[in-house]
Coordinates of C-alpha atoms and ligand atoms in Angstrom, one line a residue:
X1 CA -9.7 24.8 4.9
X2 CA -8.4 22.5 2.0
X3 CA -11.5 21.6 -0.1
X4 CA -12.4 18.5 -2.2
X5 CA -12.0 19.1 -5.9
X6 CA -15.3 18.1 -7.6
X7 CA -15.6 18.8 -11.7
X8 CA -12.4 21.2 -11.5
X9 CA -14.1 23.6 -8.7
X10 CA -12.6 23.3 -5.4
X11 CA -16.1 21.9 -3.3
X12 CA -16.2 22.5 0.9
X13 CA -17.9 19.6 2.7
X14 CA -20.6 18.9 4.6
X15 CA -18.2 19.0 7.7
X16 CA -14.5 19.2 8.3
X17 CA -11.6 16.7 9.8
X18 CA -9.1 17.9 11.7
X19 CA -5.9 16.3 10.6
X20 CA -3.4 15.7 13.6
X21 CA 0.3 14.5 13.8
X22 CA 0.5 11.6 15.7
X23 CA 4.2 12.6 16.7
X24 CA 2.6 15.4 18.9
X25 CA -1.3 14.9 19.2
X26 CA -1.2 19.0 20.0
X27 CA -0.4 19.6 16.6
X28 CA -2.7 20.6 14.2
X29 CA -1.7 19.8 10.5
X30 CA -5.3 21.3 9.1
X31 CA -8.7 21.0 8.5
X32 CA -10.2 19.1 5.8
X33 CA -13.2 19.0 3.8
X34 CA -15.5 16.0 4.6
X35 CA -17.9 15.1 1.8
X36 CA -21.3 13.9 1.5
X37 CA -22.7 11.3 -0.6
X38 CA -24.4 13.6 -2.5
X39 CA -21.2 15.4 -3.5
X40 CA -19.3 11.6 -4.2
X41 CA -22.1 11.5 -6.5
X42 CA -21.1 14.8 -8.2
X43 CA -17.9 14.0 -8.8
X44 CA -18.8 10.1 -10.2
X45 CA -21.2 12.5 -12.7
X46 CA -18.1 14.8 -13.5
X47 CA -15.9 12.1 -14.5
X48 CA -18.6 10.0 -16.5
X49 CA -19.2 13.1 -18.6
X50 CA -15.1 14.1 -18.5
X51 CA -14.2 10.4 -20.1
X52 CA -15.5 10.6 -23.8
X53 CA -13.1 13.3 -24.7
X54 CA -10.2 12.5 -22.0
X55 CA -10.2 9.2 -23.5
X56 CA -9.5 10.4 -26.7
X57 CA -7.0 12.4 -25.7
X58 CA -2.9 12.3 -27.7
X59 CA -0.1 10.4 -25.4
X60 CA 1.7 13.8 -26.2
X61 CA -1.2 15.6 -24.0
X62 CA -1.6 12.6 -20.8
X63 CA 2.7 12.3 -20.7
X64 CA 2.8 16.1 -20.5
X65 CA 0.4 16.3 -17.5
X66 CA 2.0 13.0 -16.2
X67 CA 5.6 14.2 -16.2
X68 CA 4.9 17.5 -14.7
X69 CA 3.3 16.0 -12.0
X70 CA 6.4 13.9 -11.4
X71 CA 8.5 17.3 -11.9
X72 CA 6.5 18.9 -9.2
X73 CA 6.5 16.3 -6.4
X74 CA 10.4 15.6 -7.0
X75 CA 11.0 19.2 -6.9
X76 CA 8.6 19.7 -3.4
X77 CA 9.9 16.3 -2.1
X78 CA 11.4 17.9 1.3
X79 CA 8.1 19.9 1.8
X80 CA 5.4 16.6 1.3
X81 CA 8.0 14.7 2.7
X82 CA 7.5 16.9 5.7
X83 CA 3.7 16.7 6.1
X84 CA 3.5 13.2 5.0
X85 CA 5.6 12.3 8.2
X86 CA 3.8 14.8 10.2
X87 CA 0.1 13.4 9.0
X88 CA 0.6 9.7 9.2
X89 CA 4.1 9.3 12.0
X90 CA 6.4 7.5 9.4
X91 CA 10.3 8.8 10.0
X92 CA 11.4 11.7 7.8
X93 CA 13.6 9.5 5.9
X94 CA 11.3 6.9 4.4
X95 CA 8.5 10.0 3.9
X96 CA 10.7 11.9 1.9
X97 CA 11.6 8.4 0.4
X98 CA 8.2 7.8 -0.5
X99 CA 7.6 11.3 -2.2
X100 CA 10.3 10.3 -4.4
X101 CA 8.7 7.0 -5.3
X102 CA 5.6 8.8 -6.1
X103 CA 7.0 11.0 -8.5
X104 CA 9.3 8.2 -9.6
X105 CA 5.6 6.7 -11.0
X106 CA 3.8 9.4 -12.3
X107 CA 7.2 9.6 -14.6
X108 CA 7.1 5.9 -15.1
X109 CA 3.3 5.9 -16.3
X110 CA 3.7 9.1 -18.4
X111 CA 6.4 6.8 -20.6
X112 CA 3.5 4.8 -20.6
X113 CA 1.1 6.8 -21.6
X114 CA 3.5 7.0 -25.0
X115 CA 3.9 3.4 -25.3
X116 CA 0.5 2.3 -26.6
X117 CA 0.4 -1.6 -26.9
X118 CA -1.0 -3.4 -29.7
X119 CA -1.3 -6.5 -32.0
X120 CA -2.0 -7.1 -35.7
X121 CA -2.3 -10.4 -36.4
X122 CA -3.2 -12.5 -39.7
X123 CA -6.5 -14.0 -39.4
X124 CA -7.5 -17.7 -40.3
X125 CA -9.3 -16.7 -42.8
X126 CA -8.1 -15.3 -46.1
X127 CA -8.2 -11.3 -46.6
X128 CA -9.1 -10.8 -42.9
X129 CA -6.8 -8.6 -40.1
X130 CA -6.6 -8.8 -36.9
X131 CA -6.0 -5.8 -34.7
X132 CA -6.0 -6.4 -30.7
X133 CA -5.9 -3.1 -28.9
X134 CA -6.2 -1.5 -25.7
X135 CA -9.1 0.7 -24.4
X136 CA -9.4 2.5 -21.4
X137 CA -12.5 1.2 -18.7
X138 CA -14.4 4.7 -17.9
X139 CA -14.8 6.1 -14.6
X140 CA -12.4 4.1 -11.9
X141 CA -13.2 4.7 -8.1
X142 CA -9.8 4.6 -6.3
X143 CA -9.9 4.1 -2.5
X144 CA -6.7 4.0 -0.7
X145 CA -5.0 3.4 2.9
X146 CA -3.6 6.0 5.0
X147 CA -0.2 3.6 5.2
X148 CA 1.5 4.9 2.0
X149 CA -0.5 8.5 1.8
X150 CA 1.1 9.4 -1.5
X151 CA 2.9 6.3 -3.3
X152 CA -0.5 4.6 -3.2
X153 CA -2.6 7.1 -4.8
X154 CA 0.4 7.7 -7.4
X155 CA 0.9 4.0 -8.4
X156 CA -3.4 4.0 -9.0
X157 CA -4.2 7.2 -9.8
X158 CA -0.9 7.8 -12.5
X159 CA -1.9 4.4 -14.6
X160 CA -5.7 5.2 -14.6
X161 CA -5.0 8.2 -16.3
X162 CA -2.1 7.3 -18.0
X163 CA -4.6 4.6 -20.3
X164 CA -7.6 7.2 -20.3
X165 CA -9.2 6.9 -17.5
X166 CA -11.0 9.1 -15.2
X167 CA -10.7 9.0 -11.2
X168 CA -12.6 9.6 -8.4
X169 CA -10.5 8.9 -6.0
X170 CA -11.3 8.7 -1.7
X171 CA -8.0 8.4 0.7
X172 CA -8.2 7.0 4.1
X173 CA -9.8 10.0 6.7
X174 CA -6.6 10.0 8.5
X175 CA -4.0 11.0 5.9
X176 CA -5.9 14.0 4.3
X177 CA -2.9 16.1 3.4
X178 CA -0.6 14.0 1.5
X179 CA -3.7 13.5 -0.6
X180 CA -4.9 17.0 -1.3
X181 CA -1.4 18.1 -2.1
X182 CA -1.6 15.2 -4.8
X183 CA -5.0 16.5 -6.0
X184 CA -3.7 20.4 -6.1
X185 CA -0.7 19.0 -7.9
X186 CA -3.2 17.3 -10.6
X187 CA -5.1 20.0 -10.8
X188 CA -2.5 22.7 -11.8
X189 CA -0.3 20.0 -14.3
X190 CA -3.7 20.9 -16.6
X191 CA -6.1 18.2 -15.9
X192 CA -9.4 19.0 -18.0
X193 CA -12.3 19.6 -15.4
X194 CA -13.5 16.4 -14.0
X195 CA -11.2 13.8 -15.3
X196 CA -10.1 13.9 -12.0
X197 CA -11.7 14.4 -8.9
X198 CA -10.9 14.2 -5.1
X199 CA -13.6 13.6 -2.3
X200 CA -12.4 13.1 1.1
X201 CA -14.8 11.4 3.3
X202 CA -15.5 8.4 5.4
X203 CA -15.5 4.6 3.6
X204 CA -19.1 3.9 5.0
X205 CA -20.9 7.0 2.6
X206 CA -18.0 8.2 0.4
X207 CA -16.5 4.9 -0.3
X208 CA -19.4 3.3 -0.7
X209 CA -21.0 5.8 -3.4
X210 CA -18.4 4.2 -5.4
X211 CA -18.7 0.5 -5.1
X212 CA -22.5 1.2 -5.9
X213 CA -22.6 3.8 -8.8
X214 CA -23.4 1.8 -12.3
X215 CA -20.9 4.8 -13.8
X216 CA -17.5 3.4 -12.0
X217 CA -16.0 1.2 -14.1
X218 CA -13.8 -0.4 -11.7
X219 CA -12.2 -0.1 -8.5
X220 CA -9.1 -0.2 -7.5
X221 CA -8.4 -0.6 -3.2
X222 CA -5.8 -1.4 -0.6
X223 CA -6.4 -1.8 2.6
X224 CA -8.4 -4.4 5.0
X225 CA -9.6 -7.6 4.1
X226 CA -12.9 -7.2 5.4
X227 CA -13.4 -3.9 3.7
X228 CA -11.6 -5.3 0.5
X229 CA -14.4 -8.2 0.6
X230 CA -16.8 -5.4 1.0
X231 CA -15.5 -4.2 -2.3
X232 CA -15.4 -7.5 -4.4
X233 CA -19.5 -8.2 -3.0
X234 CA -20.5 -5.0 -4.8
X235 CA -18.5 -4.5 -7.3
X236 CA -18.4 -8.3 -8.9
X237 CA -22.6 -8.4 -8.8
X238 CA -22.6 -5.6 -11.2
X239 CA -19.6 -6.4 -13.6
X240 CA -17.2 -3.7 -12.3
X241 CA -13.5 -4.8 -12.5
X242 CA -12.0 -5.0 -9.0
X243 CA -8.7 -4.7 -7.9
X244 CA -7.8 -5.0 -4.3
X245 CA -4.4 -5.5 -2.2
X246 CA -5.3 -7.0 1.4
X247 CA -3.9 -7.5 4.4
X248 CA -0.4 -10.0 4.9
X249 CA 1.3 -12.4 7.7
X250 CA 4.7 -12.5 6.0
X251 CA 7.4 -14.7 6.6
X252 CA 10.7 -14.3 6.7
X253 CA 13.0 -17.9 6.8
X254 CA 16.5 -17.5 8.2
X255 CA 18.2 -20.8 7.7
X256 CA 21.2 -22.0 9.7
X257 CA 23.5 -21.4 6.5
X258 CA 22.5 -17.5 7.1
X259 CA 24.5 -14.7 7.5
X260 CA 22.8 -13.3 10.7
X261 CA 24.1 -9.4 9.9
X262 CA 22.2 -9.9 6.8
X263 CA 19.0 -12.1 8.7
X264 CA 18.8 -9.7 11.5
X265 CA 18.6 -6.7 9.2
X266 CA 16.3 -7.5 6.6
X267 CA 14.1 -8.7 9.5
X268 CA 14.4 -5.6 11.8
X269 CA 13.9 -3.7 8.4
X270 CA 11.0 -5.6 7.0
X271 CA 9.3 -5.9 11.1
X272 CA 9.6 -2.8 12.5
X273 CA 10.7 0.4 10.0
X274 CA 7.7 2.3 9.1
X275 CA 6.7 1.5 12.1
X276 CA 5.8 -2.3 10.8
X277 CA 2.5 -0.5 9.0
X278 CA 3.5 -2.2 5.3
X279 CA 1.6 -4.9 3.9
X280 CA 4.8 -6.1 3.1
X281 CA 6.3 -6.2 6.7
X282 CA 7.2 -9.7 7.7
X283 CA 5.7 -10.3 11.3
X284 CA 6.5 -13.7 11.3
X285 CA 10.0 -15.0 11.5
X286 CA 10.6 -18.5 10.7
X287 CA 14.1 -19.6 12.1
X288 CA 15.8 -22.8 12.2
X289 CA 17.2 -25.0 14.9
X290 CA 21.0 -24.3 14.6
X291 CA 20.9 -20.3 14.8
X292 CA 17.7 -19.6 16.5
X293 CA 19.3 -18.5 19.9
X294 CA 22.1 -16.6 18.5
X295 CA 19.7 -14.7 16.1
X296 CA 17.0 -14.2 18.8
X297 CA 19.7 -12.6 21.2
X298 CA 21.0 -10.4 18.4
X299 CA 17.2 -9.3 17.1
X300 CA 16.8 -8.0 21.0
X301 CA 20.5 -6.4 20.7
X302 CA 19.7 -4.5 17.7
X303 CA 15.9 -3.5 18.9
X304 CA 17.4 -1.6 22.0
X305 CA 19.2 0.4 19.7
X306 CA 16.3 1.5 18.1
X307 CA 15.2 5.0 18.6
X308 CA 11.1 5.4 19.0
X309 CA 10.4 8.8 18.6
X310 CA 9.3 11.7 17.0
X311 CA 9.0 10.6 13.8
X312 CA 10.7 14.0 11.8
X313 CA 13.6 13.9 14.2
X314 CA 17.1 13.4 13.1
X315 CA 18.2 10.4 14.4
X316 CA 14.7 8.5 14.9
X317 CA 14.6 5.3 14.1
X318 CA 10.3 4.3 14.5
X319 CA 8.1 6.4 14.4
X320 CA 4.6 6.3 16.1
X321 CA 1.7 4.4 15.3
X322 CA -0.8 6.2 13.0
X323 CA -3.6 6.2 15.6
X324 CA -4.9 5.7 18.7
X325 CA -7.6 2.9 17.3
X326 CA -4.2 1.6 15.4
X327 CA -2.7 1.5 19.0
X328 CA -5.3 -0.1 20.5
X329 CA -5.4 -2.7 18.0
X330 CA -2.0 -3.4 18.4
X331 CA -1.8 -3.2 22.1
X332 CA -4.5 -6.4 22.1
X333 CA -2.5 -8.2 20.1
X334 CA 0.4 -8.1 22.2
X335 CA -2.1 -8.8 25.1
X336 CA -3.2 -12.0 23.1
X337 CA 0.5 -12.9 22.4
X338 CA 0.9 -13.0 26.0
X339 CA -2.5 -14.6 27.1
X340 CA -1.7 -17.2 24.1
X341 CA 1.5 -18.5 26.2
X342 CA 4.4 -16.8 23.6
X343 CA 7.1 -15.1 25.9
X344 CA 7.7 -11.0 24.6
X345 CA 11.5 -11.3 24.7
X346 CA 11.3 -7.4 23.9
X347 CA 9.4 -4.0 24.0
X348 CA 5.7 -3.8 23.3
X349 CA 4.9 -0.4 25.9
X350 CA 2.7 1.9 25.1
X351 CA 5.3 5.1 25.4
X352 CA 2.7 8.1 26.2
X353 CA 5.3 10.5 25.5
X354 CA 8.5 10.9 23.5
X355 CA 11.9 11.8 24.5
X356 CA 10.9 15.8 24.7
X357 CA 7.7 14.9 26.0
X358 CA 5.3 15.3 23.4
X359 CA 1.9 13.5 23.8
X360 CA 2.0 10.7 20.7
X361 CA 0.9 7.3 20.0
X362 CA 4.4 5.4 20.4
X363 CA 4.7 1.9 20.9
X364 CA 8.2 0.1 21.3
X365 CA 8.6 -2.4 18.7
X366 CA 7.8 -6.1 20.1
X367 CA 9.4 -9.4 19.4
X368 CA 7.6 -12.5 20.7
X369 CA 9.4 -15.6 21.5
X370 CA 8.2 -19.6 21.7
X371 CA 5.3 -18.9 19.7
X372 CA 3.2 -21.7 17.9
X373 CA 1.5 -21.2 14.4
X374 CA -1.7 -22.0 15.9
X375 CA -1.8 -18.7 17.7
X376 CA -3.7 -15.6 16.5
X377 CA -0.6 -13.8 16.4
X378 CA 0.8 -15.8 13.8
X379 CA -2.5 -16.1 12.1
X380 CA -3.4 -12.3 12.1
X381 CA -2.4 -8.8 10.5
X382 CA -1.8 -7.0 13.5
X383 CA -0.4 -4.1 11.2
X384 CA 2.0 -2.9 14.2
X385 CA 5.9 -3.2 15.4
X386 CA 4.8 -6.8 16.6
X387 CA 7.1 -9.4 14.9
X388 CA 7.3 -13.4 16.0
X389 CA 9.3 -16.3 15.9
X390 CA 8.9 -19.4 14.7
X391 CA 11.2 -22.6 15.6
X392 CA 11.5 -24.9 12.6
X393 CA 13.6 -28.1 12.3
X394 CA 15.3 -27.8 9.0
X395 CA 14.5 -26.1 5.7
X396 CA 11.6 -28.0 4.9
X397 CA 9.6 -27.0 8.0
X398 CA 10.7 -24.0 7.8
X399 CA 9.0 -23.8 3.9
X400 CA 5.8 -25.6 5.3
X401 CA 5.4 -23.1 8.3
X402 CA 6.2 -19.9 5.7
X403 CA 3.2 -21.1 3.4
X404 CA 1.0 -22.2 6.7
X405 CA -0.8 -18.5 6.3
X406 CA -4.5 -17.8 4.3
X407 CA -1.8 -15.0 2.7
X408 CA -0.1 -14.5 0.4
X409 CA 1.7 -11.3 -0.6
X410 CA 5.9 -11.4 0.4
X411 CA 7.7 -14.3 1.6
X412 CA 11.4 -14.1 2.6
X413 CA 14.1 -16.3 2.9
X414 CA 17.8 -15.6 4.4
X415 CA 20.3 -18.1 3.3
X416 CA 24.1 -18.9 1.7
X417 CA 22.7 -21.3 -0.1
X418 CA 21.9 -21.4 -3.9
X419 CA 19.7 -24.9 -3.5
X420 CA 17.4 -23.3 -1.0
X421 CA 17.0 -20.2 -2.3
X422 CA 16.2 -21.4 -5.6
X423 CA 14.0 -24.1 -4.5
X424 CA 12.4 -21.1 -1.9
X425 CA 11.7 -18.5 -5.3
X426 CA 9.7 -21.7 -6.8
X427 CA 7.9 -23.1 -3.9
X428 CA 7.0 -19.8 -1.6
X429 CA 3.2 -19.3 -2.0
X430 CA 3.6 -15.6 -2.4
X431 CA 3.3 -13.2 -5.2
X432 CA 6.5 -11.5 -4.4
X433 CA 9.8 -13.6 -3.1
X434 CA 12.7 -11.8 -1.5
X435 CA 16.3 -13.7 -1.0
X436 CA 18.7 -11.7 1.6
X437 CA 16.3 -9.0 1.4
X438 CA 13.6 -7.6 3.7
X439 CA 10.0 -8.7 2.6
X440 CA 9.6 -4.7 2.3
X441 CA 11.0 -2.6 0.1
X442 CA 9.8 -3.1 -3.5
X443 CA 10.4 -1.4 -6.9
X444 CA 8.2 0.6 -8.6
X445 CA 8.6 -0.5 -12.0
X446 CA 7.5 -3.8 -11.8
X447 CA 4.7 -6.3 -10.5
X448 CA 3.2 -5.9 -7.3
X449 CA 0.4 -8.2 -5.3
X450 CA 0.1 -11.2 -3.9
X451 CA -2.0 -14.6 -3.7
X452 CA -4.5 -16.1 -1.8
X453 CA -6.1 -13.7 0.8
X454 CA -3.7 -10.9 0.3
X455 CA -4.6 -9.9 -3.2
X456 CA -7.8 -10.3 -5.8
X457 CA -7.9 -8.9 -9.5
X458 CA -5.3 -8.4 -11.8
X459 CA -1.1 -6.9 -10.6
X460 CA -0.4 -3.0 -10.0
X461 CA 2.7 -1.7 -11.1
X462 CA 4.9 -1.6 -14.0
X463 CA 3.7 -2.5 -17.5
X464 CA 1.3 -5.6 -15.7
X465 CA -1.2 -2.2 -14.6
X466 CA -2.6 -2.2 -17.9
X467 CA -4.4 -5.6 -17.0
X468 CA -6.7 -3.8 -14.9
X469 CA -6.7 -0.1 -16.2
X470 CA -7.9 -1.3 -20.0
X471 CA -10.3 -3.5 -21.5
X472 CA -8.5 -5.3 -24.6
X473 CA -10.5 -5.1 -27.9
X474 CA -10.0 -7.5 -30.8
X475 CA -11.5 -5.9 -34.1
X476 CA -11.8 -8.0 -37.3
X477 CA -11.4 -6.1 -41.4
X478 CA -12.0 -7.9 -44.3
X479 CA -9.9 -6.0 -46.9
Ligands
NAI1 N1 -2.6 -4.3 3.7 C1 -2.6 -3.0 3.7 O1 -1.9 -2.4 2.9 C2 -3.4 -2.3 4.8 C3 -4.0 -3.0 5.7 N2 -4.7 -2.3 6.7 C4 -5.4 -3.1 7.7 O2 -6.7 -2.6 7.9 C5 -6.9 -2.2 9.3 C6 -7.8 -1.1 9.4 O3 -7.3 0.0 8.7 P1 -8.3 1.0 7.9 O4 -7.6 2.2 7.4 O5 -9.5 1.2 8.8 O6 -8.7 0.0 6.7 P2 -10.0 0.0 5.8 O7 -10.0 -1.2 5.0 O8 -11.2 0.2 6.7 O9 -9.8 1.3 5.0 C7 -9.1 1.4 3.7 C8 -9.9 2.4 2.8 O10 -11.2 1.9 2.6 C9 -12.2 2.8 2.9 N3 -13.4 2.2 3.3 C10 -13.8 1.7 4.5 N4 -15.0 1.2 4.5 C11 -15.4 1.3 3.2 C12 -16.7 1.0 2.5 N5 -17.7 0.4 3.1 N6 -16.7 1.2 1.2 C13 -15.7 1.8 0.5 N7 -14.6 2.2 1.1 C14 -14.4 1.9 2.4 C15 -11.5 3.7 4.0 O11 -12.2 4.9 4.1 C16 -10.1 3.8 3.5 O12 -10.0 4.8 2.5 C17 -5.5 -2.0 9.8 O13 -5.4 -2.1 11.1 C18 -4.7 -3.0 9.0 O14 -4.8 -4.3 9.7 C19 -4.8 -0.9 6.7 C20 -4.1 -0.2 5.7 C21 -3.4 -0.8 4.7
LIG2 O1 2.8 2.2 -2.2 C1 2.8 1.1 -1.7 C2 3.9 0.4 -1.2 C3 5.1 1.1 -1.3 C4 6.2 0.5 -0.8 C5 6.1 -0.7 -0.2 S1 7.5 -1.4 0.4 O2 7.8 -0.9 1.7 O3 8.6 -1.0 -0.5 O4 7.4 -2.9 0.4 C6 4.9 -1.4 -0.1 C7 3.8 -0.8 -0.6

């Protein structure tokens, strides 16, 4: 049983979840410790009293803990690489890839955690200082997705306590494993008891302990946007800062000036690899007049070479859906697609089984033809293999139709031309803007978020996470 790690002391639950690999639905990864709100409420009171001193704590002391975290997870990448593919159906590849991004931050933030910002600056008034420094919040409540199950609770979790925060941090119920092999990591690097705590649980008690709790600070989410409005409604009432990174509908603009090797890759990358479950994946393509047939015909050409399997098989290309209620959801979709009067020019079966015949939730990656931006599948995150296409006359219908969307996090654009691009960077309504490059696929050094519906609160990533992590004080001597 793999407990939740409340004040330092590894806590059972209340009740246990038994982690399965999608790939296989036979396969039992482990079972997991389930927590009440009682014991949510433990582990808020742990890291309220943990913070005075952790807070205080050298650089020297949070970049030691930081980097040996880092050292750990690059050194174990094959082995969470492994169960992070088995636990949530992403291809062995991009799990192992995201292992090494995860380490890749709590490195990053532990040269952060030696960096200290600050400002003096000479007063208006004579014989005064200024000095504008940093602070750390308190207690932050980190609730992440099961989508990324260890690169989003590094790039929350590493800057929290890289400033001097303490966490109490809930994953996503179906990715359990990726997340307690984070929290065993954290709590062997040296972590003083309670400045960081792990309860696993479901959003409607867990969660919600820590949207509620006067003691969290802030909170910092990704996931839906209904649950992300939850957030902000509970949070905002009582002053907590909020941070939360919503759903997307991202386009992706291939103009007739486009090299279609390059269009057709970034948009089968950006559509369909990790099995199109990235905020950033583009599921709508925008396409314009001259190329749209020849780059419709070589979209399908390239989807049937795609391999939907197993998703820690050599060779696989998608892996299967997270879930069954995942499934489900994206199943309707491609029903309303259908219903809605866009032709499916490719894929979208359920496959029950994979090639050896295990029982898994695989889907074969769909592209929808003819559609209108009126329809709910250009309107909605399905969060699935389910991409679109958009006609558009020339480059400024194209840009129109791209920002037609209530989100705002990627936007896309394949083109030979400096003018458009340029003009594309400056006029996309998106927090991040990607030229001959799949929407997806972002560094980890630098801003993330987006605008509009996708995003609320200040950036993650890169030096812009202090925004949210610390509270800026401004302190006045007369000498
Ligand atoms: N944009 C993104 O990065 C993501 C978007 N999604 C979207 O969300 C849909 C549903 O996926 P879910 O995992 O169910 O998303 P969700 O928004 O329900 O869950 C995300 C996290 O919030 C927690 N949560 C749920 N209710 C809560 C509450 N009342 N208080 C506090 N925490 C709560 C969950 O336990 C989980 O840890 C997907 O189909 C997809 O459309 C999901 C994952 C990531
Ligand atoms: O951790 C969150 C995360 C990581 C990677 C990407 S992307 O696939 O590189 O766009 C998005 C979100």
């Amino acid at each position: 049983m793999h407990a939740n790690l409340i004040a330092g002391t590894w806590t059972e639950g209340v009740r246990t979840y038994q982690n399965t690999n999608p790939s296989d639905t036979r396969d039992v990864i482990g079972d997991y410790a389930v927590a009440s709100r009682e014991q949510a409420l433990e582990a808020v009171s742990a890291a309220h009293a943990a913070f005075p001193a952790w807070s205080l704590s050298t650089p020297q002391q949070r970049f030691d803990i930081l980097d040996a975290v880092g050292n750990e997870i690059i050194a174990r990448k094959a082995e969470l690489g492994d169960l992070l593919a088995r636990e949530e159906g992403k291809t062995l590849p991009e799990a192992i890839g995201e292992v090494g991004r995860a380490a890749a931050i709590f490195k990053f933030f532990a040269g952060e955690a030696l960096r200290p910002g600050g400002e003096l600056i000479p007063s208006v008034r004579p014989g005064v200082g200024i000095e504008i420094t940093r602070e750390p919040l308190g207690t932050i409540g980190i609730i992440t997705p099961w989508n990324f199950p260890i690169a989003i609770p590094a790039w929350k979790i590493a800057p929290a306590l890289a400033y001097g925060n303490c966490v109490v941090f809930k994953p996503a119920e179906v990715v359990p494993g990726s997340a307690w092999a984070l929290a065993d990591i954290l709590h062997r690097a040296g972590l003083p008891a309670g400045v960081f705590n792990l309860v696993m649980g479901r959003g409607s008690d867990v969660g919600q302990v820590l949207l509620e709790d006067e003691r969290i600070a802030g909170v910092s989410f990704t996931g839906s946007v209904g649950t992300g409005q939850r957030v902000a409604a509970a949070c905002v009432p009582r002053g907590a800062k909020v941070q939360l990174e919503m759903g997307g509908k991202n386009p992706f603009v291939v103009l007739d000036d486009a090299d279609l090797a390059v269009a057709v890759g970034a948009a089968v990358n950006s559509g369909f690899f990790s099995t199109g479950q990235r905020c950033t994946a583009s599921s709508r393509v925008i396409v314009t007049e001259g190329i749209h047939d020849r780059f419709v015909a070589a979209m399908v050409e390239k989807m049937k070479t795609l391999k939907v399997d197993d998703a820690r098989k050599a060779g696989t290309d998608i892996g299967p859906v997270v879930d069954d209620r995942q499934l489900a959801q994206d199943l309707e979709y491609i029903g309303i697609g259908q219903q809605e009067g866009a032709k499916l020019a490719y894929g979208g079966e359920a496959l029950e089984k994979n090639a050896d015949g295990a029982p898994g939730f695989y889907l074969r990656p769909a592209l929808f033809t003819e559609t209108t931006p009126g329809m709910r599948i250009n309107r909605e995150e399905i969060f699935g293999p389910v991409v679109s296409v958009l006609r558009a006359k020339n480059y400024e219908e194209a840009l129109a139709l791209a920002n037609d969307t209530p989100f705002g996090l990627a936007s896309g654009i394949a083109t030979t031309s400096l003018k458009h691009a340029t003009h594309f960077k400056r006029h996309a309504q998106a927090g991040m803007v990607m030229v001959n490059l799949p929407t997806a696929g972002v560094d980890y050094h630098v801003p993330f978020g987006g605008r509009k519906g996708s995003s609320y609160g200040p950036r993650e990533q890169g030096r812009y996470a202090a925004e949210f992590y610390t509270t800026v004080k401004t302190a006045y001597t007369q000498a």
